[in-house]
């Protein structure tokens, strides 16, 4: 796994404050659009529009959030996480305040939907990216903790929004929510750019420190790591030149084996990921369960989710799971599928409660690992660009999934076909991941073995021509081998 | 309306049956025979107007009573929490007679005036009130709200026999009310951001002075090497 960051991440200290900031940003990004649905009825009556017209606000917001992904990645690559998050928080705040004065439904679409959605995109990506810069050893745990923001915020925003609506109507509520989302700027303030300490290994710092760093490489004992050093320097150079290339799209990611596996599996998976959450309450009501008990099922789901996410992060961090974390993720995805396939078989409220618990575990596991496995595959350097590409491509299935599932329910008049379909759409990617990652791990091990043998060859004095090098290092390398040959 | 009773243990051949409306006996008592193990009592009533509505019950002897409620269609769930709106803004309140209940012939809107209800005439004040009724749904729009517009409003679904009422409450507040928590939270955000950034600047200064010290030590240790690298850089 590419761990060549070029510096040693702190893995703690201020990192935990950054995790807290990321927790807030991720919480807002995922929970805010969902919790706004509480205002829909009031806005619908005020502007005298139909329900589908008001539901567009959710879709526009989600679409803007996903479309903003690549833009967010480019900005983060250029300026770092902090300014982007603070800009995002400001955007959402201004969007909500402007919307509170809106005179037509179009204002709501533009303010809440477009600007709000982009603002949230500028919160999500940087939050995920900065965790990769602060953590390596404890990264799965950090990711799991940060992703817990989503269920926690959803549980608190839902009753809060209801309270605000009853006290201030939808206009006043939007105004207050506008100020509330400014707390993303506080989270952004916490996202201090990581201090890249110079360790025995030379690092990817700005050119002025290259001189003494390479000197150190020559004088210190780096025999065993020489091959690794070269790989790191190439990577660090490519990451600096990436600043120019990543102005647009980093097409090289599409040739990255791990990334493609992740992308293909995810696209299929997202068709069936969110729909069961959306339809849990309607399915319960369809079975004759009253509205409050149906809503309680969602609360159970959120509560289980809240604890499973950090728990999964903790488990994924253990020395048994971490090296083969992709298998863990594949099993989690497949487990989701199994849950959905079994759901129609357990009727009654007790069955649904059991399903809510098991699904909560499944949903939490996948959510916790979702971005950790991507970081594991492409490395922290390219994560920002990778996640931007992922979100814009996953935009399609995420938006289409629930309506397609809804259509299945309408056509057959029964929810079980929808659950079977969702189950299959999760189980197939799960198995796909298992097979493809087995193959991928084998290939990665082969490449690692090749690299080790190259390093051994160089140690034994064979001249290896490595291209794209700076004069300094070549000379120091030749000096080293020459010394050894002499000695 | 028709009542059927299977009787009790002593299956008497005849039993008295009569109708009651709102607790009072109406019509004369009848003798109901036992036919096919059942007693059957049928009553035909003309619905003349609102007086015809009420609680009807058929009574068998002194033992069995079945109740009917004759009423105009009632509105289902009407919002019991007040609708909050702003002075100078407008508010839209709606009433619905949902399917499959029969649609009223027309809708009326009233504003509560103490214990009275004053009919709202949208035609007389078109810049203030607007009523839009369509079958089973009706909306009232009140523009240029003032504190006087706050209170209870009644929507009436008008049927030939009676009018069904629904009650809604409108609250009017000024923009200053949500502004207070808004400003409080903005202040909180500004304070937190300032504190975090100031703390960071402080700890950076500390680490800069600290690293300057270690750099000095290193320069003392490496001596000539450093100066040679500096020379190289200049070249």
XYZ file of C-alpha atoms in Angstrom, chain A:
487
model
C 0.000 0.000 0.000
C 1.464 3.384 -0.953
C 2.501 4.911 2.344
C 5.063 7.187 0.770
C 3.864 10.488 2.132
C 7.380 11.799 2.387
C 6.919 12.784 6.012
C 5.696 11.158 9.190
C 2.133 12.124 10.015
C 1.573 13.076 13.639
C -1.066 10.342 14.186
C -2.406 12.218 17.176
C -1.887 15.489 19.002
C -3.600 18.250 17.039
C -4.842 15.512 14.713
C -7.690 14.760 17.097
C -8.822 18.375 16.947
C -8.771 18.032 13.172
C -10.880 14.864 13.478
C -13.384 16.878 15.502
C -13.448 19.548 12.808
C -13.947 16.893 10.151
C -16.699 15.382 12.298
C -18.580 18.704 12.151
C -18.056 19.172 8.403
C -19.090 15.633 7.498
C -22.058 15.905 9.822
C -23.312 19.024 8.092
C -22.632 17.707 4.590
C -24.647 14.524 4.971
C -27.263 15.423 7.532
C -28.170 18.968 6.503
C -29.891 18.151 3.182
C -31.840 15.300 4.756
C -32.980 17.340 7.738
C -34.284 20.189 5.573
C -37.156 17.981 4.425
C -38.957 18.934 7.633
C -39.574 22.411 6.197
C -40.921 21.168 2.895
C -44.581 21.079 3.819
C -44.511 24.625 5.194
C -42.657 25.996 2.150
C -44.913 24.030 -0.170
C -48.006 25.663 1.336
C -46.447 29.107 1.383
C -45.533 29.123 -2.295
C -48.518 26.956 -3.304
C -46.465 24.380 -5.170
C -46.763 20.618 -5.495
C -44.725 18.148 -3.451
C -42.576 17.090 -6.384
C -41.634 20.727 -7.004
C -40.440 21.146 -3.442
C -38.636 17.790 -3.539
C -36.475 19.265 -6.298
C -34.692 21.304 -3.602
C -33.256 18.083 -2.148
C -32.240 16.763 -5.535
C -30.608 20.033 -6.613
C -28.746 20.278 -3.324
C -27.452 16.725 -3.568
C -26.526 17.137 -7.228
C -24.636 20.370 -6.479
C -22.874 18.651 -3.593
C -21.646 15.861 -5.836
C -20.905 18.075 -8.831
C -18.888 20.363 -6.583
C -16.597 17.458 -5.699
C -14.006 17.931 -8.452
C -14.002 21.726 -7.966
C -13.455 21.143 -4.278
C -10.577 18.734 -5.031
C -8.828 21.264 -7.263
C -9.130 23.980 -4.614
C -7.881 21.687 -1.865
C -4.896 20.604 -3.949
C -4.031 24.237 -4.512
C -4.863 25.949 -1.225
C -5.199 23.221 1.376
C -8.233 22.219 3.375
C -8.652 25.188 5.703
C -9.586 28.004 3.296
C -11.898 25.752 1.299
C -13.833 24.640 4.359
C -14.170 28.176 5.640
C -15.368 29.315 2.234
C -17.830 26.432 2.157
C -19.222 27.276 5.583
C -19.625 30.911 4.553
C -21.381 29.881 1.343
C -23.936 27.707 3.110
C -24.524 30.392 5.707
C -25.099 33.117 3.122
C -27.237 30.729 1.062
C -29.583 30.007 3.948
C -29.828 33.654 5.017
C -30.624 34.734 1.459
C -33.166 31.940 1.143
C -34.945 33.143 4.269
C -35.861 36.303 2.348
C -36.810 34.389 -0.793
C -39.837 35.541 -2.744
C -40.308 32.524 -4.984
C -39.510 28.839 -5.160
C -36.756 29.626 -7.701
C -34.933 31.590 -5.004
C -35.040 28.516 -2.808
C -33.733 26.308 -5.623
C -30.822 28.667 -6.306
C -29.899 29.587 -2.749
C -30.467 26.401 -0.816
C -30.015 24.028 -3.727
C -27.132 25.334 -5.811
C -25.131 27.574 -3.476
C -25.895 25.513 -0.409
C -24.992 22.303 -2.202
C -21.663 23.693 -3.431
C -20.920 25.009 0.032
C -21.450 21.539 1.452
C -19.183 20.052 -1.219
C -16.478 22.466 -0.074
C -16.947 21.031 3.403
C -16.962 17.328 2.697
C -13.898 16.796 0.497
C -11.393 18.869 2.470
C -12.505 17.263 5.721
C -11.812 13.790 4.348
C -8.545 14.863 2.742
C -7.027 16.461 5.804
C -7.463 13.292 7.848
C -5.162 11.556 5.398
C -2.474 14.167 6.019
C -2.617 13.923 9.801
C -2.998 10.189 10.258
C -1.482 7.072 8.869
C -1.197 4.447 11.584
C -4.490 5.381 13.244
C -6.194 6.508 10.030
C -9.083 3.969 9.922
C -10.042 4.968 13.450
C -9.825 8.673 12.606
C -11.964 8.139 9.508
C -14.517 6.118 11.439
C -14.776 8.794 14.121
C -15.134 11.590 11.590
C -17.838 9.751 9.617
C -19.830 9.379 12.846
C -20.696 13.033 12.356
C -23.388 12.071 9.885
C -25.737 10.066 12.161
C -25.037 12.290 15.169
C -25.928 15.448 13.274
C -28.980 13.827 11.716
C -30.295 12.821 15.133
C -29.825 16.327 16.500
C -30.823 18.361 13.436
C -34.142 16.571 12.964
C -35.759 17.547 16.287
C -33.955 20.917 16.225
C -35.471 21.749 12.847
C -38.917 20.775 14.060
C -38.496 23.047 17.075
C -37.290 25.933 14.903
C -40.203 25.509 12.499
C -42.735 25.604 15.326
C -41.107 28.624 16.938
C -40.077 30.784 13.997
C -41.753 29.458 10.871
C -39.636 28.473 7.897
C -38.174 31.940 7.219
C -36.847 32.505 10.707
C -35.600 28.926 10.818
C -33.586 29.385 7.625
C -32.062 32.538 9.088
C -31.017 30.743 12.265
C -29.794 27.704 10.312
C -27.675 30.082 8.247
C -25.831 31.174 11.359
C -25.687 27.588 12.623
C -23.907 26.389 9.492
C -21.272 29.095 10.015
C -19.886 26.699 12.615
C -18.310 24.941 9.648
C -15.942 27.914 9.619
C -15.004 27.039 13.180
C -14.304 23.498 12.010
C -12.225 24.964 9.202
C -10.222 27.043 11.659
C -9.280 23.802 13.400
C -7.867 22.393 10.164
C -4.360 23.630 10.606
C -2.144 22.570 7.675
C -0.025 19.711 8.966
C 3.521 20.481 10.009
C 5.692 18.287 7.816
C 8.574 17.398 10.127
C 11.871 16.590 8.511
C 12.770 13.058 9.541
C 15.801 10.878 8.612
C 14.144 10.187 5.271
C 14.367 13.107 2.865
C 11.010 14.679 2.365
C 8.965 16.421 -0.284
C 9.463 19.924 1.071
C 9.881 23.027 -1.142
C 13.041 23.111 -3.285
C 15.108 25.306 -0.989
C 15.501 22.500 1.505
C 16.404 19.931 -1.147
C 20.076 20.802 -0.947
C 20.761 19.906 2.670
C 18.254 17.059 2.537
C 20.123 15.331 -0.278
C 23.371 15.911 1.513
C 21.896 14.132 4.481
C 20.889 11.286 2.204
C 24.460 10.870 1.089
C 25.971 11.008 4.551
C 23.431 9.044 6.554
C 22.908 5.336 6.426
C 20.276 4.891 3.786
C 21.590 1.844 1.987
C 18.610 -0.323 2.608
C 16.197 2.435 1.808
C 17.821 3.783 -1.323
C 15.283 2.209 -3.652
C 12.468 3.384 -1.419
C 13.971 6.872 -1.380
C 14.023 7.054 -5.148
C 10.428 5.934 -5.348
C 9.463 8.540 -2.755
C 11.274 11.351 -4.493
C 9.646 10.491 -7.781
C 6.289 10.399 -6.127
C 6.917 13.687 -4.332
C 7.991 15.290 -7.580
C 4.963 13.950 -9.362
C 2.769 15.268 -6.579
C 4.257 18.738 -6.991
C 3.832 18.653 -10.745
C 0.345 17.395 -10.079
C -0.388 20.945 -9.013
C -0.414 21.836 -12.699
C -2.041 18.696 -14.074
C -4.709 18.518 -11.423
C -5.973 21.907 -12.515
C -8.236 19.747 -14.561
C -8.724 16.010 -14.256
C -6.057 13.596 -13.130
C -6.680 11.090 -15.903
C -3.891 8.853 -14.664
C -6.223 7.734 -11.898
C -8.280 5.911 -14.497
C -5.273 3.693 -15.116
C -4.896 2.993 -11.396
C -6.036 -0.579 -10.816
C -7.265 -0.098 -7.267
C -9.111 3.098 -8.094
C -10.955 1.507 -11.016
C -12.020 -1.457 -8.882
C -13.321 0.948 -6.248
C -15.115 3.122 -8.793
C -16.838 0.324 -10.692
C -17.980 -1.424 -7.521
C -19.194 1.797 -5.940
C -21.225 2.887 -8.956
C -23.248 -0.329 -8.807
C -23.411 -0.285 -5.037
C -24.850 3.215 -4.753
C -27.910 2.226 -6.729
C -28.992 0.155 -3.788
C -27.291 1.883 -0.855
C -29.610 4.722 0.154
C -32.969 3.489 -1.112
C -33.611 1.066 1.806
C -33.108 3.963 4.258
C -35.521 6.175 2.328
C -38.176 3.457 2.141
C -37.891 1.981 5.639
C -40.639 4.133 7.139
C -43.021 3.850 4.136
C -42.481 0.067 4.105
C -43.411 -0.093 7.777
C -46.505 2.052 7.241
C -47.437 -0.141 4.263
C -47.434 -3.099 6.644
C -49.909 -1.285 8.843
C -47.524 0.056 11.440
C -48.365 3.497 12.825
C -46.394 6.605 11.930
C -44.527 7.023 15.205
C -43.337 3.421 15.387
C -42.242 3.691 11.766
C -40.255 6.829 12.555
C -38.780 5.049 15.573
C -37.262 2.450 13.233
C -35.187 5.204 11.649
C -34.090 6.344 15.097
C -32.931 2.791 15.883
C -31.019 2.777 12.606
C -29.342 6.093 13.380
C -28.471 5.033 16.931
C -26.890 1.757 15.837
C -25.096 3.586 13.022
C -23.669 6.092 15.514
C -21.875 3.408 17.496
C -20.937 1.103 14.655
C -18.949 3.736 12.755
C -16.228 4.383 15.320
C -16.325 0.704 16.289
C -15.643 -0.319 12.709
C -12.829 2.230 12.555
C -11.317 0.673 15.668
C -11.576 -2.858 14.299
C -10.207 -1.821 10.909
C -7.204 -0.328 12.681
C -6.145 -3.628 14.265
C -3.066 -5.353 12.918
C -5.120 -8.292 11.658
C -7.542 -6.267 9.552
C -5.533 -3.239 8.420
C -3.269 -4.996 5.897
C -6.277 -6.601 4.212
C -8.780 -3.835 4.820
C -10.233 -4.176 1.325
C -11.589 -7.620 2.214
C -13.220 -6.154 5.310
C -14.921 -3.535 3.156
C -16.062 -6.140 0.609
C -17.601 -8.240 3.360
C -19.391 -5.190 4.771
C -20.884 -4.411 1.356
C -21.940 -8.023 0.836
C -23.457 -8.095 4.335
C -25.635 -5.140 3.345
C -26.907 -7.167 0.415
C -27.704 -10.149 2.604
C -29.653 -7.927 5.016
C -31.850 -6.561 2.245
C -32.466 -9.964 0.715
C -33.603 -11.333 4.065
C -35.728 -8.315 5.006
C -38.955 -9.304 3.172
C -38.799 -12.696 4.889
C -39.309 -11.269 8.390
C -42.777 -9.767 8.680
C -44.213 -7.777 11.528
C -42.807 -5.007 13.676
C -40.328 -7.214 15.542
C -38.890 -8.377 12.237
C -38.519 -4.787 11.111
C -36.798 -3.803 14.351
C -34.321 -6.659 13.880
C -33.791 -5.578 10.298
C -33.229 -1.975 11.420
C -30.564 -3.134 13.875
C -28.730 -5.376 11.395
C -29.044 -2.842 8.613
C -27.751 -0.159 10.987
C -24.637 -2.247 11.543
C -24.208 -2.843 7.814
C -24.778 0.787 6.871
C -22.396 2.003 9.559
C -19.649 -0.401 8.544
C -19.731 0.588 4.888
C -19.971 4.319 5.660
C -17.069 4.163 8.082
C -14.800 2.374 5.599
C -16.004 4.072 2.435
C -13.298 6.703 2.220
C -10.675 4.869 4.251
C -10.398 2.150 1.593
C -10.023 4.778 -1.127
C -7.212 6.403 0.843
C -5.690 2.968 1.277
C -5.783 2.348 -2.470
C -4.586 5.650 -3.948
C -2.652 7.110 -1.028
C -3.145 10.412 0.784
C -1.505 12.469 -1.999
C -4.010 11.607 -4.695
C -6.959 11.100 -2.406
C -8.335 14.608 -2.916
C -8.499 14.255 -6.684
C -9.721 10.665 -6.460
C -12.613 11.474 -4.162
C -13.606 14.406 -6.368
C -13.822 12.099 -9.378
C -15.686 9.498 -7.365
C -18.364 11.844 -6.133
C -19.151 13.241 -9.544
C -19.380 9.763 -11.077
C -21.359 8.362 -8.139
C -23.747 11.296 -8.495
C -25.742 9.340 -11.031
C -26.575 6.210 -9.038
C -27.078 8.183 -5.830
C -29.705 10.393 -7.435
C -31.306 7.662 -9.530
C -31.337 4.918 -6.879
C -34.340 5.987 -4.765
C -36.594 6.962 -7.719
C -35.871 3.656 -9.479
C -36.617 1.755 -6.284
C -39.770 3.810 -5.897
C -40.765 2.868 -9.426
C -40.267 -0.815 -8.565
C -42.593 -0.384 -5.609
C -45.198 1.350 -7.763
C -45.071 -1.245 -10.546
C -45.382 -4.296 -8.332
C -47.341 -2.693 -5.517
C -45.070 -4.551 -3.117
C -41.867 -3.577 -1.385
C -40.221 -6.994 -1.446
C -39.036 -6.718 -5.075
C -37.355 -3.442 -4.245
C -35.540 -5.081 -1.330
C -34.493 -8.020 -3.494
C -33.190 -5.588 -6.115
C -31.266 -3.554 -3.515
C -29.922 -6.743 -1.983
C -28.590 -7.913 -5.332
C -27.128 -4.467 -6.084
C -25.140 -4.675 -2.860
C -24.229 -8.361 -2.911
C -22.828 -8.329 -6.458
C -20.390 -5.456 -5.821
C -19.403 -7.105 -2.533
C -18.408 -10.298 -4.309
C -16.833 -8.271 -7.122
C -14.691 -6.424 -4.561
C -13.625 -9.673 -2.902
C -12.466 -11.246 -6.151
C -10.871 -8.126 -7.621
C -9.052 -7.205 -4.425
C -7.661 -10.718 -4.074
C -6.195 -10.219 -7.531
C -5.110 -6.670 -6.689
C -3.365 -7.687 -3.462
C -1.496 -10.409 -5.328
C -0.323 -7.882 -7.907
C 0.670 -5.367 -5.229
C 2.675 -8.053 -3.394
C 4.418 -8.948 -6.676
C 5.299 -5.306 -7.294
C 6.545 -4.940 -3.732
C 8.728 -8.038 -4.145
C 10.145 -6.621 -7.380
C 10.967 -3.360 -5.637
C 12.704 -5.184 -2.787
C 14.781 -7.232 -5.209
C 15.787 -4.045 -7.058
C 16.889 -2.542 -3.762
C 18.942 -5.647 -2.995
C 20.584 -5.537 -6.412
C 21.622 -1.934 -5.908
C 23.000 -2.763 -2.507
C 25.173 -5.467 -4.004
C 26.809 -2.896 -6.284
C 25.083 -3.406 -9.646
C 24.547 -0.176 -11.502
C 20.911 0.563 -12.032
C 19.915 3.391 -14.243
C 17.055 5.281 -12.731
C 15.543 7.941 -14.936
C 14.260 11.341 -14.123
C 16.761 11.970 -11.337
C 18.452 15.078 -10.094
C 22.213 15.225 -10.520
C 22.813 15.389 -6.774
C 21.239 12.087 -5.947
C 22.766 10.242 -8.935
C 26.197 11.444 -7.969
C 25.701 10.595 -4.327
C 24.402 7.148 -5.323
C 27.390 6.519 -7.598
C 29.685 7.793 -4.849
C 28.129 5.339 -2.435
C 28.501 2.355 -4.731
C 31.981 3.498 -5.751
C 32.944 3.724 -2.073
C 31.618 0.260 -1.460
C 33.381 -1.111 -4.519
C 36.584 0.455 -3.235
C 35.904 -0.783 0.281
